[in-house]
Amino acid sequence: MLPLPLLGGSARPPSPTRGQAPPIKPPPPPRSASRAPITPITPLSRPHRH
């Protein structure tokens, strides 16, 4: 029972570290969004070339 509470305390520090990991993932998504607008522009350019 003592080790369980000890683990919980140790898991607390890693918790904040994991919280920072999510914020780092959000930045990459924005890059994907920038590519998304380029994707629709590509198909539009195709018909335009036609």
PDB file of N, CA and C in Angstrom:
ATOM      1  N   MET A   1       0.859  -1.205   0.000  1.00  0.00           N
ATOM      2  CA  MET A   1       0.000   0.000   0.000  1.00  0.00           C
ATOM      3  C   MET A   1       0.896   1.257   0.000  1.00  0.00           C
ATOM      4  N   LEU A   2       2.006   1.142   0.689  1.00  0.00           N
ATOM      5  CA  LEU A   2       2.907   2.312   0.746  1.00  0.00           C
ATOM      6  C   LEU A   2       3.495   2.597  -0.643  1.00  0.00           C
ATOM      7  N   PRO A   3       3.881   1.553  -1.355  1.00  0.00           N
ATOM      8  CA  PRO A   3       4.482   1.736  -2.697  1.00  0.00           C
ATOM      9  C   PRO A   3       3.448   2.337  -3.647  1.00  0.00           C
ATOM     10  N   LEU A   4       2.215   2.001  -3.434  1.00  0.00           N
ATOM     11  CA  LEU A   4       1.156   2.525  -4.338  1.00  0.00           C
ATOM     12  C   LEU A   4       1.117   4.050  -4.265  1.00  0.00           C
ATOM     13  N   PRO A   5       1.051   4.602  -3.048  1.00  0.00           N
ATOM     14  CA  PRO A   5       1.013   6.076  -2.896  1.00  0.00           C
ATOM     15  C   PRO A   5       2.309   6.690  -3.407  1.00  0.00           C
ATOM     16  N   LEU A   6       3.376   5.959  -3.214  1.00  0.00           N
ATOM     17  CA  LEU A   6       4.679   6.495  -3.671  1.00  0.00           C
ATOM     18  C   LEU A   6       4.670   6.600  -5.199  1.00  0.00           C
ATOM     19  N   LEU A   7       4.113   5.588  -5.809  1.00  0.00           N
ATOM     20  CA  LEU A   7       4.064   5.578  -7.296  1.00  0.00           C
ATOM     21  C   LEU A   7       3.184   6.736  -7.771  1.00  0.00           C
ATOM     22  N   GLY A   8       2.076   6.930  -7.043  1.00  0.00           N
ATOM     23  CA  GLY A   8       1.145   8.018  -7.430  1.00  0.00           C
ATOM     24  C   GLY A   8       1.889   9.351  -7.404  1.00  0.00           C
ATOM     25  N   GLY A   9       2.693   9.558  -6.360  1.00  0.00           N
ATOM     26  CA  GLY A   9       3.445  10.835  -6.268  1.00  0.00           C
ATOM     27  C   GLY A   9       4.424  10.935  -7.432  1.00  0.00           C
ATOM     28  N   SER A  10       5.046   9.828  -7.755  1.00  0.00           N
ATOM     29  CA  SER A  10       6.054   9.851  -8.844  1.00  0.00           C
ATOM     30  C   SER A  10       5.330  10.067 -10.181  1.00  0.00           C
ATOM     31  N   ALA A  11       4.129   9.549 -10.251  1.00  0.00           N
ATOM     32  CA  ALA A  11       3.360   9.676 -11.514  1.00  0.00           C
ATOM     33  C   ALA A  11       2.924  11.139 -11.676  1.00  0.00           C
ATOM     34  N   ARG A  12       2.877  11.852 -10.579  1.00  0.00           N
ATOM     35  CA  ARG A  12       2.415  13.263 -10.650  1.00  0.00           C
ATOM     36  C   ARG A  12       3.439  14.095 -11.459  1.00  0.00           C
ATOM     37  N   PRO A  13       4.694  13.984 -11.178  1.00  0.00           N
ATOM     38  CA  PRO A  13       5.712  14.774 -11.914  1.00  0.00           C
ATOM     39  C   PRO A  13       5.656  14.473 -13.412  1.00  0.00           C
ATOM     40  N   PRO A  14       5.557  13.190 -13.784  1.00  0.00           N
ATOM     41  CA  PRO A  14       5.490  12.832 -15.212  1.00  0.00           C
ATOM     42  C   PRO A  14       4.204  13.382 -15.825  1.00  0.00           C
ATOM     43  N   SER A  15       3.191  13.521 -14.992  1.00  0.00           N
ATOM     44  CA  SER A  15       1.889  14.029 -15.510  1.00  0.00           C
ATOM     45  C   SER A  15       2.097  15.403 -16.183  1.00  0.00           C
ATOM     46  N   PRO A  16       2.763  16.321 -15.503  1.00  0.00           N
ATOM     47  CA  PRO A  16       3.005  17.672 -16.069  1.00  0.00           C
ATOM     48  C   PRO A  16       3.852  17.562 -17.334  1.00  0.00           C
ATOM     49  N   THR A  17       4.755  16.633 -17.327  1.00  0.00           N
ATOM     50  CA  THR A  17       5.614  16.470 -18.529  1.00  0.00           C
ATOM     51  C   THR A  17       4.750  16.023 -19.697  1.00  0.00           C
ATOM     52  N   ARG A  18       3.822  15.134 -19.405  1.00  0.00           N
ATOM     53  CA  ARG A  18       2.946  14.621 -20.479  1.00  0.00           C
ATOM     54  C   ARG A  18       2.049  15.777 -20.958  1.00  0.00           C
ATOM     55  N   GLY A  19       1.692  16.631 -20.025  1.00  0.00           N
ATOM     56  CA  GLY A  19       0.808  17.765 -20.393  1.00  0.00           C
ATOM     57  C   GLY A  19       1.525  18.650 -21.407  1.00  0.00           C
ATOM     58  N   GLN A  20       2.834  18.744 -21.277  1.00  0.00           N
ATOM     59  CA  GLN A  20       3.578  19.622 -22.214  1.00  0.00           C
ATOM     60  C   GLN A  20       3.657  18.947 -23.590  1.00  0.00           C
ATOM     61  N   ALA A  21       3.600  17.633 -23.597  1.00  0.00           N
ATOM     62  CA  ALA A  21       3.709  16.893 -24.877  1.00  0.00           C
ATOM     63  C   ALA A  21       2.521  17.258 -25.778  1.00  0.00           C
ATOM     64  N   PRO A  22       1.327  17.307 -25.247  1.00  0.00           N
ATOM     65  CA  PRO A  22       0.135  17.654 -26.059  1.00  0.00           C
ATOM     66  C   PRO A  22       0.295  19.028 -26.719  1.00  0.00           C
ATOM     67  N   PRO A  23       0.745  20.021 -25.978  1.00  0.00           N
ATOM     68  CA  PRO A  23       0.913  21.377 -26.552  1.00  0.00           C
ATOM     69  C   PRO A  23       1.922  21.348 -27.695  1.00  0.00           C
ATOM     70  N   ILE A  24       2.851  20.431 -27.626  1.00  0.00           N
ATOM     71  CA  ILE A  24       3.873  20.377 -28.702  1.00  0.00           C
ATOM     72  C   ILE A  24       3.252  19.774 -29.963  1.00  0.00           C
ATOM     73  N   LYS A  25       2.244  18.933 -29.766  1.00  0.00           N
ATOM     74  CA  LYS A  25       1.607  18.279 -30.937  1.00  0.00           C
ATOM     75  C   LYS A  25       0.711  19.280 -31.689  1.00  0.00           C
ATOM     76  N   PRO A  26       0.089  20.192 -30.990  1.00  0.00           N
ATOM     77  CA  PRO A  26      -0.794  21.194 -31.639  1.00  0.00           C
ATOM     78  C   PRO A  26      -0.052  21.973 -32.723  1.00  0.00           C
ATOM     79  N   PRO A  27       1.171  22.384 -32.483  1.00  0.00           N
ATOM     80  CA  PRO A  27       1.928  23.152 -33.493  1.00  0.00           C
ATOM     81  C   PRO A  27       2.022  22.394 -34.817  1.00  0.00           C
ATOM     82  N   PRO A  28       2.301  21.100 -34.807  1.00  0.00           N
ATOM     83  CA  PRO A  28       2.396  20.327 -36.056  1.00  0.00           C
ATOM     84  C   PRO A  28       1.073  20.331 -36.815  1.00  0.00           C
ATOM     85  N   PRO A  29      -0.037  20.210 -36.126  1.00  0.00           N
ATOM     86  CA  PRO A  29      -1.357  20.229 -36.806  1.00  0.00           C
ATOM     87  C   PRO A  29      -1.526  21.500 -37.647  1.00  0.00           C
ATOM     88  N   PRO A  30      -1.151  22.644 -37.120  1.00  0.00           N
ATOM     89  CA  PRO A  30      -1.278  23.910 -37.884  1.00  0.00           C
ATOM     90  C   PRO A  30      -0.562  23.780 -39.225  1.00  0.00           C
ATOM     91  N   ARG A  31       0.544  23.092 -39.246  1.00  0.00           N
ATOM     92  CA  ARG A  31       1.307  22.941 -40.512  1.00  0.00           C
ATOM     93  C   ARG A  31       0.455  22.118 -41.480  1.00  0.00           C
ATOM     94  N   SER A  32      -0.202  21.122 -40.933  1.00  0.00           N
ATOM     95  CA  SER A  32      -1.045  20.253 -41.787  1.00  0.00           C
ATOM     96  C   SER A  32      -2.193  21.097 -42.369  1.00  0.00           C
ATOM     97  N   ALA A  33      -2.692  22.013 -41.559  1.00  0.00           N
ATOM     98  CA  ALA A  33      -3.811  22.870 -42.023  1.00  0.00           C
ATOM     99  C   ALA A  33      -3.309  23.731 -43.187  1.00  0.00           C
ATOM    100  N   SER A  34      -2.066  24.146 -43.099  1.00  0.00           N
ATOM    101  CA  SER A  34      -1.512  24.993 -44.183  1.00  0.00           C
ATOM    102  C   SER A  34      -1.453  24.162 -45.467  1.00  0.00           C
ATOM    103  N   ARG A  35      -1.219  22.885 -45.305  1.00  0.00           N
ATOM    104  CA  ARG A  35      -1.126  22.002 -46.492  1.00  0.00           C
ATOM    105  C   ARG A  35      -2.543  21.733 -47.010  1.00  0.00           C
ATOM    106  N   ALA A  36      -3.490  21.729 -46.098  1.00  0.00           N
ATOM    107  CA  ALA A  36      -4.888  21.440 -46.498  1.00  0.00           C
ATOM    108  C   ALA A  36      -5.342  22.481 -47.536  1.00  0.00           C
ATOM    109  N   PRO A  37      -5.109  23.754 -47.270  1.00  0.00           N
ATOM    110  CA  PRO A  37      -5.522  24.809 -48.223  1.00  0.00           C
ATOM    111  C   PRO A  37      -4.791  24.633 -49.549  1.00  0.00           C
ATOM    112  N   ILE A  38      -3.596  24.112 -49.489  1.00  0.00           N
ATOM    113  CA  ILE A  38      -2.818  23.921 -50.740  1.00  0.00           C
ATOM    114  C   ILE A  38      -3.411  22.755 -51.533  1.00  0.00           C
ATOM    115  N   THR A  39      -3.974  21.800 -50.813  1.00  0.00           N
ATOM    116  CA  THR A  39      -4.549  20.627 -51.512  1.00  0.00           C
ATOM    117  C   THR A  39      -5.729  21.067 -52.382  1.00  0.00           C
ATOM    118  N   PRO A  40      -6.635  21.842 -51.818  1.00  0.00           N
ATOM    119  CA  PRO A  40      -7.805  22.308 -52.602  1.00  0.00           C
ATOM    120  C   PRO A  40      -7.347  23.196 -53.749  1.00  0.00           C
ATOM    121  N   ILE A  41      -6.259  23.884 -53.552  1.00  0.00           N
ATOM    122  CA  ILE A  41      -5.764  24.790 -54.621  1.00  0.00           C
ATOM    123  C   ILE A  41      -5.203  23.953 -55.781  1.00  0.00           C
ATOM    124  N   THR A  42      -4.663  22.798 -55.452  1.00  0.00           N
ATOM    125  CA  THR A  42      -4.074  21.944 -56.513  1.00  0.00           C
ATOM    126  C   THR A  42      -5.172  21.469 -57.467  1.00  0.00           C
ATOM    127  N   PRO A  43      -6.254  20.942 -56.916  1.00  0.00           N
ATOM    128  CA  PRO A  43      -7.358  20.461 -57.777  1.00  0.00           C
ATOM    129  C   PRO A  43      -7.931  21.626 -58.583  1.00  0.00           C
ATOM    130  N   LEU A  44      -7.957  22.776 -57.982  1.00  0.00           N
ATOM    131  CA  LEU A  44      -8.525  23.956 -58.691  1.00  0.00           C
ATOM    132  C   LEU A  44      -7.601  24.325 -59.858  1.00  0.00           C
ATOM    133  N   SER A  45      -6.317  24.171 -59.609  1.00  0.00           N
ATOM    134  CA  SER A  45      -5.342  24.532 -60.662  1.00  0.00           C
ATOM    135  C   SER A  45      -5.471  23.523 -61.809  1.00  0.00           C
ATOM    136  N   ARG A  46      -5.839  22.316 -61.484  1.00  0.00           N
ATOM    137  CA  ARG A  46      -5.949  21.262 -62.517  1.00  0.00           C
ATOM    138  C   ARG A  46      -7.045  21.647 -63.522  1.00  0.00           C
ATOM    139  N   PRO A  47      -8.216  21.968 -63.001  1.00  0.00           N
ATOM    140  CA  PRO A  47      -9.328  22.339 -63.917  1.00  0.00           C
ATOM    141  C   PRO A  47      -8.971  23.625 -64.662  1.00  0.00           C
ATOM    142  N   HIS A  48      -8.278  24.486 -63.968  1.00  0.00           N
ATOM    143  CA  HIS A  48      -7.926  25.777 -64.611  1.00  0.00           C
ATOM    144  C   HIS A  48      -7.000  25.502 -65.813  1.00  0.00           C
ATOM    145  N   ARG A  49      -6.124  24.547 -65.641  1.00  0.00           N
ATOM    146  CA  ARG A  49      -5.161  24.233 -66.725  1.00  0.00           C
ATOM    147  C   ARG A  49      -5.947  23.621 -67.897  1.00  0.00           C
ATOM    148  N   HIS A  50      -6.943  22.853 -67.525  1.00  0.00           N
ATOM    149  CA  HIS A  50      -7.740  22.209 -68.572  1.00  0.00           C
ATOM    150  C   HIS A  50      -8.270  23.322 -69.484  1.00  0.00           C
TER     151      HIS A  50
END
